[in-house]
mmCIF file of C-alpha atoms in Angstrom:
data_model
loop_
_atom_site.group_PDB
_atom_site.id
_atom_site.type_symbol
_atom_site.label_atom_id
_atom_site.label_comp_id
_atom_site.label_asym_id
_atom_site.label_seq_id
_atom_site.Cartn_x
_atom_site.Cartn_y
_atom_site.Cartn_z
ATOM 1 C CA UNK A 1 21.528 -52.711 -7.137
ATOM 2 C CA UNK A 2 24.971 -51.389 -7.828
ATOM 3 C CA UNK A 3 26.872 -53.659 -10.338
ATOM 4 C CA UNK A 4 29.841 -55.714 -8.481
ATOM 5 C CA UNK A 5 32.418 -56.662 -10.845
ATOM 6 C CA UNK A 6 35.150 -59.099 -9.322
ATOM 7 C CA UNK A 7 38.698 -58.967 -10.699
ATOM 8 C CA UNK A 8 42.004 -60.727 -10.272
ATOM 9 C CA UNK A 9 44.885 -58.981 -8.164
ATOM 10 C CA UNK A 10 46.133 -56.147 -10.378
ATOM 11 C CA UNK A 11 46.988 -52.605 -10.552
ATOM 12 C CA UNK A 12 44.280 -50.594 -10.343
ATOM 13 C CA UNK A 13 45.725 -47.388 -12.016
ATOM 14 C CA UNK A 14 44.180 -48.130 -15.609
ATOM 15 C CA UNK A 15 40.644 -48.151 -14.199
ATOM 16 C CA UNK A 16 41.375 -44.871 -12.162
ATOM 17 C CA UNK A 17 42.436 -42.946 -15.531
ATOM 18 C CA UNK A 18 39.651 -44.078 -17.412
ATOM 19 C CA UNK A 19 37.153 -43.298 -14.533
ATOM 20 C CA UNK A 20 39.127 -39.645 -14.349
ATOM 21 C CA UNK A 21 38.477 -39.411 -18.057
ATOM 22 C CA UNK A 22 34.644 -40.391 -18.064
ATOM 23 C CA UNK A 23 34.040 -37.896 -15.014
ATOM 24 C CA UNK A 24 35.825 -35.085 -16.489
ATOM 25 C CA UNK A 25 33.693 -35.384 -20.029
ATOM 26 C CA UNK A 26 30.585 -35.965 -17.941
ATOM 27 C CA UNK A 27 30.887 -33.226 -15.398
ATOM 28 C CA UNK A 28 31.776 -30.649 -18.004
ATOM 29 C CA UNK A 29 28.363 -31.088 -19.352
ATOM 30 C CA UNK A 30 25.884 -31.499 -16.711
ATOM 31 C CA UNK A 31 27.694 -29.846 -13.494
ATOM 32 C CA UNK A 32 29.232 -26.084 -12.472
ATOM 33 C CA UNK A 33 32.465 -25.876 -13.021
ATOM 34 C CA UNK A 34 33.694 -25.878 -9.245
ATOM 35 C CA UNK A 35 32.110 -29.403 -9.129
ATOM 36 C CA UNK A 36 34.171 -30.141 -12.438
ATOM 37 C CA UNK A 37 37.445 -29.026 -10.745
ATOM 38 C CA UNK A 38 37.128 -31.167 -7.641
ATOM 39 C CA UNK A 39 38.782 -34.329 -7.141
ATOM 40 C CA UNK A 40 36.760 -37.473 -8.321
ATOM 41 C CA UNK A 41 37.654 -39.293 -5.591
ATOM 42 C CA UNK A 42 37.017 -36.641 -3.042
ATOM 43 C CA UNK A 43 33.654 -35.900 -4.949
ATOM 44 C CA UNK A 44 32.689 -39.258 -4.778
ATOM 45 C CA UNK A 45 33.393 -39.215 -0.808
ATOM 46 C CA UNK A 46 31.291 -36.319 -0.207
ATOM 47 C CA UNK A 47 28.316 -37.399 -2.205
ATOM 48 C CA UNK A 48 28.401 -40.531 -0.606
ATOM 49 C CA UNK A 49 28.806 -38.771 2.975
ATOM 50 C CA UNK A 50 25.737 -36.770 1.916
ATOM 51 C CA UNK A 51 23.433 -39.778 0.993
ATOM 52 C CA UNK A 52 24.358 -41.733 3.725
ATOM 53 C CA UNK A 53 23.253 -38.687 5.870
ATOM 54 C CA UNK A 54 19.837 -38.178 4.580
ATOM 55 C CA UNK A 55 16.744 -39.638 6.559
ATOM 56 C CA UNK A 56 16.233 -42.178 3.449
ATOM 57 C CA UNK A 57 19.524 -42.947 1.732
ATOM 58 C CA UNK A 58 17.646 -44.235 -1.386
ATOM 59 C CA UNK A 59 15.348 -41.425 -2.022
ATOM 60 C CA UNK A 60 18.777 -39.119 -1.839
ATOM 61 C CA UNK A 61 20.367 -41.527 -4.202
ATOM 62 C CA UNK A 62 17.610 -41.350 -6.674
ATOM 63 C CA UNK A 63 17.387 -37.195 -6.086
ATOM 64 C CA UNK A 64 21.237 -36.935 -7.530
ATOM 65 C CA UNK A 65 21.724 -35.408 -10.819
ATOM 66 C CA UNK A 66 23.284 -37.143 -13.733
ATOM 67 C CA UNK A 67 26.785 -36.579 -12.942
ATOM 68 C CA UNK A 68 26.524 -36.687 -8.945
ATOM 69 C CA UNK A 69 25.025 -40.411 -9.935
ATOM 70 C CA UNK A 70 27.825 -41.447 -11.976
ATOM 71 C CA UNK A 71 30.351 -40.405 -9.340
ATOM 72 C CA UNK A 72 28.711 -41.809 -6.823
ATOM 73 C CA UNK A 73 28.365 -45.240 -8.470
ATOM 74 C CA UNK A 74 32.225 -45.013 -9.875
ATOM 75 C CA UNK A 75 33.291 -44.556 -6.042
ATOM 76 C CA UNK A 76 31.025 -47.314 -4.421
ATOM 77 C CA UNK A 77 31.109 -50.136 -7.113
ATOM 78 C CA UNK A 78 33.740 -52.502 -6.705
ATOM 79 C CA UNK A 79 36.451 -53.379 -9.674
ATOM 80 C CA UNK A 80 39.891 -55.203 -8.826
ATOM 81 C CA UNK A 81 41.213 -56.590 -5.776
ATOM 82 C CA UNK A 82 44.864 -55.779 -4.653
ATOM 83 C CA UNK A 83 47.321 -57.232 -2.272
ATOM 84 C CA UNK A 84 48.152 -54.508 0.156
ATOM 85 C CA UNK A 85 50.269 -56.224 2.635
ATOM 86 C CA UNK A 86 52.144 -59.542 3.088
ATOM 87 C CA UNK A 87 54.414 -59.995 6.339
ATOM 88 C CA UNK A 88 56.249 -62.269 8.285
ATOM 89 C CA UNK A 89 56.536 -61.474 12.261
ATOM 90 C CA UNK A 90 58.188 -62.754 15.433
ATOM 91 C CA UNK A 91 60.251 -65.414 13.915
ATOM 92 C CA UNK A 92 61.330 -67.376 16.761
ATOM 93 C CA UNK A 93 63.569 -70.837 16.578
ATOM 94 C CA UNK A 94 63.578 -73.540 19.334
ATOM 95 C CA UNK A 95 66.394 -76.122 18.984
ATOM 96 C CA UNK A 96 65.315 -77.549 15.568
ATOM 97 C CA UNK A 97 61.839 -76.065 15.407
ATOM 98 C CA UNK A 98 60.539 -72.724 14.731
ATOM 99 C CA UNK A 99 57.330 -70.731 15.196
ATOM 100 C CA UNK A 100 56.302 -67.558 13.120
ATOM 101 C CA UNK A 101 53.755 -65.460 12.445
ATOM 102 C CA UNK A 102 52.535 -65.038 8.609
ATOM 103 C CA UNK A 103 49.849 -63.098 7.257
ATOM 104 C CA UNK A 104 48.051 -61.229 4.183
ATOM 105 C CA UNK A 105 45.774 -58.149 3.928
ATOM 106 C CA UNK A 106 43.820 -57.847 0.850
ATOM 107 C CA UNK A 107 41.818 -54.516 -0.368
ATOM 108 C CA UNK A 108 38.560 -54.417 -2.634
ATOM 109 C CA UNK A 109 39.138 -51.674 -5.229
ATOM 110 C CA UNK A 110 36.470 -49.396 -6.602
ATOM 111 C CA UNK A 111 36.460 -48.194 -10.239
ATOM 112 C CA UNK A 112 37.792 -44.600 -9.490
ATOM 113 C CA UNK A 113 40.558 -46.258 -7.279
ATOM 114 C CA UNK A 114 39.898 -45.741 -3.990
ATOM 115 C CA UNK A 115 39.847 -48.728 -1.496
ATOM 116 C CA UNK A 116 36.299 -49.628 -0.340
ATOM 117 C CA UNK A 117 37.099 -51.928 2.312
ATOM 118 C CA UNK A 118 40.366 -54.563 3.178
ATOM 119 C CA UNK A 119 40.085 -58.082 5.154
ATOM 120 C CA UNK A 120 42.956 -60.030 6.173
ATOM 121 C CA UNK A 121 44.486 -63.386 7.679
ATOM 122 C CA UNK A 122 47.112 -63.712 10.273
ATOM 123 C CA UNK A 123 48.468 -67.515 10.884
ATOM 124 C CA UNK A 124 51.072 -69.131 13.256
ATOM 125 C CA UNK A 125 52.763 -71.647 11.542
ATOM 126 C CA UNK A 126 55.300 -74.005 13.541
ATOM 127 C CA UNK A 127 57.623 -76.895 12.462
ATOM 128 C CA UNK A 128 60.639 -77.583 11.068
ATOM 129 C CA UNK A 129 62.106 -75.675 8.130
ATOM 130 C CA UNK A 130 62.333 -77.498 5.019
ATOM 131 C CA UNK A 131 61.144 -80.919 6.680
ATOM 132 C CA UNK A 132 57.766 -80.657 8.202
ATOM 133 C CA UNK A 133 54.818 -78.247 9.295
ATOM 134 C CA UNK A 134 53.580 -79.409 12.854
ATOM 135 C CA UNK A 135 51.052 -77.166 13.203
ATOM 136 C CA UNK A 136 48.815 -74.066 11.635
ATOM 137 C CA UNK A 137 46.537 -71.785 13.687
ATOM 138 C CA UNK A 138 44.693 -68.861 12.571
ATOM 139 C CA UNK A 139 45.513 -66.138 15.397
ATOM 140 C CA UNK A 140 43.397 -63.542 13.485
ATOM 141 C CA UNK A 141 40.939 -62.986 10.388
ATOM 142 C CA UNK A 142 38.837 -59.953 9.781
ATOM 143 C CA UNK A 143 38.094 -56.844 7.752
ATOM 144 C CA UNK A 144 36.961 -53.407 7.875
ATOM 145 C CA UNK A 145 35.729 -50.258 5.609
ATOM 146 C CA UNK A 146 35.791 -46.369 5.973
ATOM 147 C CA UNK A 147 33.557 -46.068 2.750
ATOM 148 C CA UNK A 148 30.284 -44.543 4.226
ATOM 149 C CA UNK A 149 27.895 -46.854 1.793
ATOM 150 C CA UNK A 150 29.556 -50.102 2.802
ATOM 151 C CA UNK A 151 29.798 -52.165 6.138
ATOM 152 C CA UNK A 152 32.175 -54.991 7.465
ATOM 153 C CA UNK A 153 29.733 -57.520 9.058
ATOM 154 C CA UNK A 154 32.031 -59.875 10.573
ATOM 155 C CA UNK A 155 33.482 -63.596 9.628
ATOM 156 C CA UNK A 156 31.048 -64.999 7.003
ATOM 157 C CA UNK A 157 32.630 -68.588 8.092
ATOM 158 C CA UNK A 158 34.537 -69.855 11.092
ATOM 159 C CA UNK A 159 38.310 -69.772 10.099
ATOM 160 C CA UNK A 160 39.800 -72.831 10.024
ATOM 161 C CA UNK A 161 43.423 -74.481 9.325
ATOM 162 C CA UNK A 162 44.048 -78.099 8.416
ATOM 163 C CA UNK A 163 46.675 -80.581 7.023
ATOM 164 C CA UNK A 164 46.098 -81.299 3.337
ATOM 165 C CA UNK A 165 48.631 -83.915 1.042
ATOM 166 C CA UNK A 166 52.135 -83.616 0.582
ATOM 167 C CA UNK A 167 53.042 -82.141 3.924
ATOM 168 C CA UNK A 168 51.049 -79.127 3.085
ATOM 169 C CA UNK A 169 48.552 -77.231 5.415
ATOM 170 C CA UNK A 170 45.622 -74.971 4.069
ATOM 171 C CA UNK A 171 44.344 -72.057 6.186
ATOM 172 C CA UNK A 172 40.874 -70.562 5.110
ATOM 173 C CA UNK A 173 38.814 -67.402 6.146
ATOM 174 C CA UNK A 174 36.008 -65.277 5.057
ATOM 175 C CA UNK A 175 34.552 -61.820 5.794
ATOM 176 C CA UNK A 176 31.442 -60.638 5.133
ATOM 177 C CA UNK A 177 30.689 -56.915 3.646
ATOM 178 C CA UNK A 178 27.406 -55.361 2.662
ATOM 179 C CA UNK A 179 26.378 -52.176 0.925
ATOM 180 C CA UNK A 180 23.719 -49.680 1.434
ATOM 181 C CA UNK A 181 21.926 -51.143 -2.063
ATOM 182 C CA UNK A 182 21.831 -54.447 -0.796
ATOM 183 C CA UNK A 183 24.972 -55.385 -2.487
ATOM 184 C CA UNK A 184 26.526 -58.423 0.045
ATOM 185 C CA UNK A 185 29.593 -59.783 -0.734
ATOM 186 C CA UNK A 186 32.115 -62.508 0.955
ATOM 187 C CA UNK A 187 35.608 -62.025 0.854
ATOM 188 C CA UNK A 188 37.932 -64.745 1.327
ATOM 189 C CA UNK A 189 41.531 -65.797 2.276
ATOM 190 C CA UNK A 190 42.863 -69.198 1.038
ATOM 191 C CA UNK A 191 46.262 -69.736 2.120
ATOM 192 C CA UNK A 192 48.868 -73.002 1.313
ATOM 193 C CA UNK A 193 51.485 -73.384 3.555
ATOM 194 C CA UNK A 194 54.292 -75.563 2.299
ATOM 195 C CA UNK A 195 56.600 -78.109 4.116
ATOM 196 C CA UNK A 196 59.513 -75.272 3.669
ATOM 197 C CA UNK A 197 57.096 -72.960 5.668
ATOM 198 C CA UNK A 198 56.471 -70.528 3.127
ATOM 199 C CA UNK A 199 53.039 -69.041 3.284
ATOM 200 C CA UNK A 200 51.185 -68.631 -0.392
ATOM 201 C CA UNK A 201 47.794 -66.777 0.067
ATOM 202 C CA UNK A 202 45.190 -65.907 -2.572
ATOM 203 C CA UNK A 203 41.930 -63.853 -2.640
ATOM 204 C CA UNK A 204 40.030 -66.903 -3.803
ATOM 205 C CA UNK A 205 37.054 -68.676 -1.950
#
């Protein structure tokens, strides 16, 4: 099974630099010059596509050279989570009350710096700005992946929003992803909506 370290929301550039440094040293020792000059992320994508198009992906993985195997694992192994997008949409004022759509998208980075998959949550927040929140509805929660070895399997649990203490609301959603080597992960969005209407989201479950 591939290792699956879980990090906080950070910039993945340092991981990318270290991964590229490792690959240059390794590839130069074990593979032809043409492969050594190939962009590591492109190489990881190519190798992953070859593995997944094989009749038996597990056998194909075991048949990789040392350098190919290292590139494959660096390309497919999760490292840190990044916030890809936060948004506020369709603000509408109705007398003293308002409704707006807010949301967030998170991305799971690999050690090489490529994005393995993304997941998101969109909510509608209605209330009186600065006074109270009357209602929060989750409009959409989902995920996607374009990485050959990963798949998005749908909602892990039913998305829900509910009132808590101090006039706050919480919205929760979770998405299920799986990897060809039986690496299964659940990714979440947990947001707090305060009386001012601010939407504060994290990737914690």
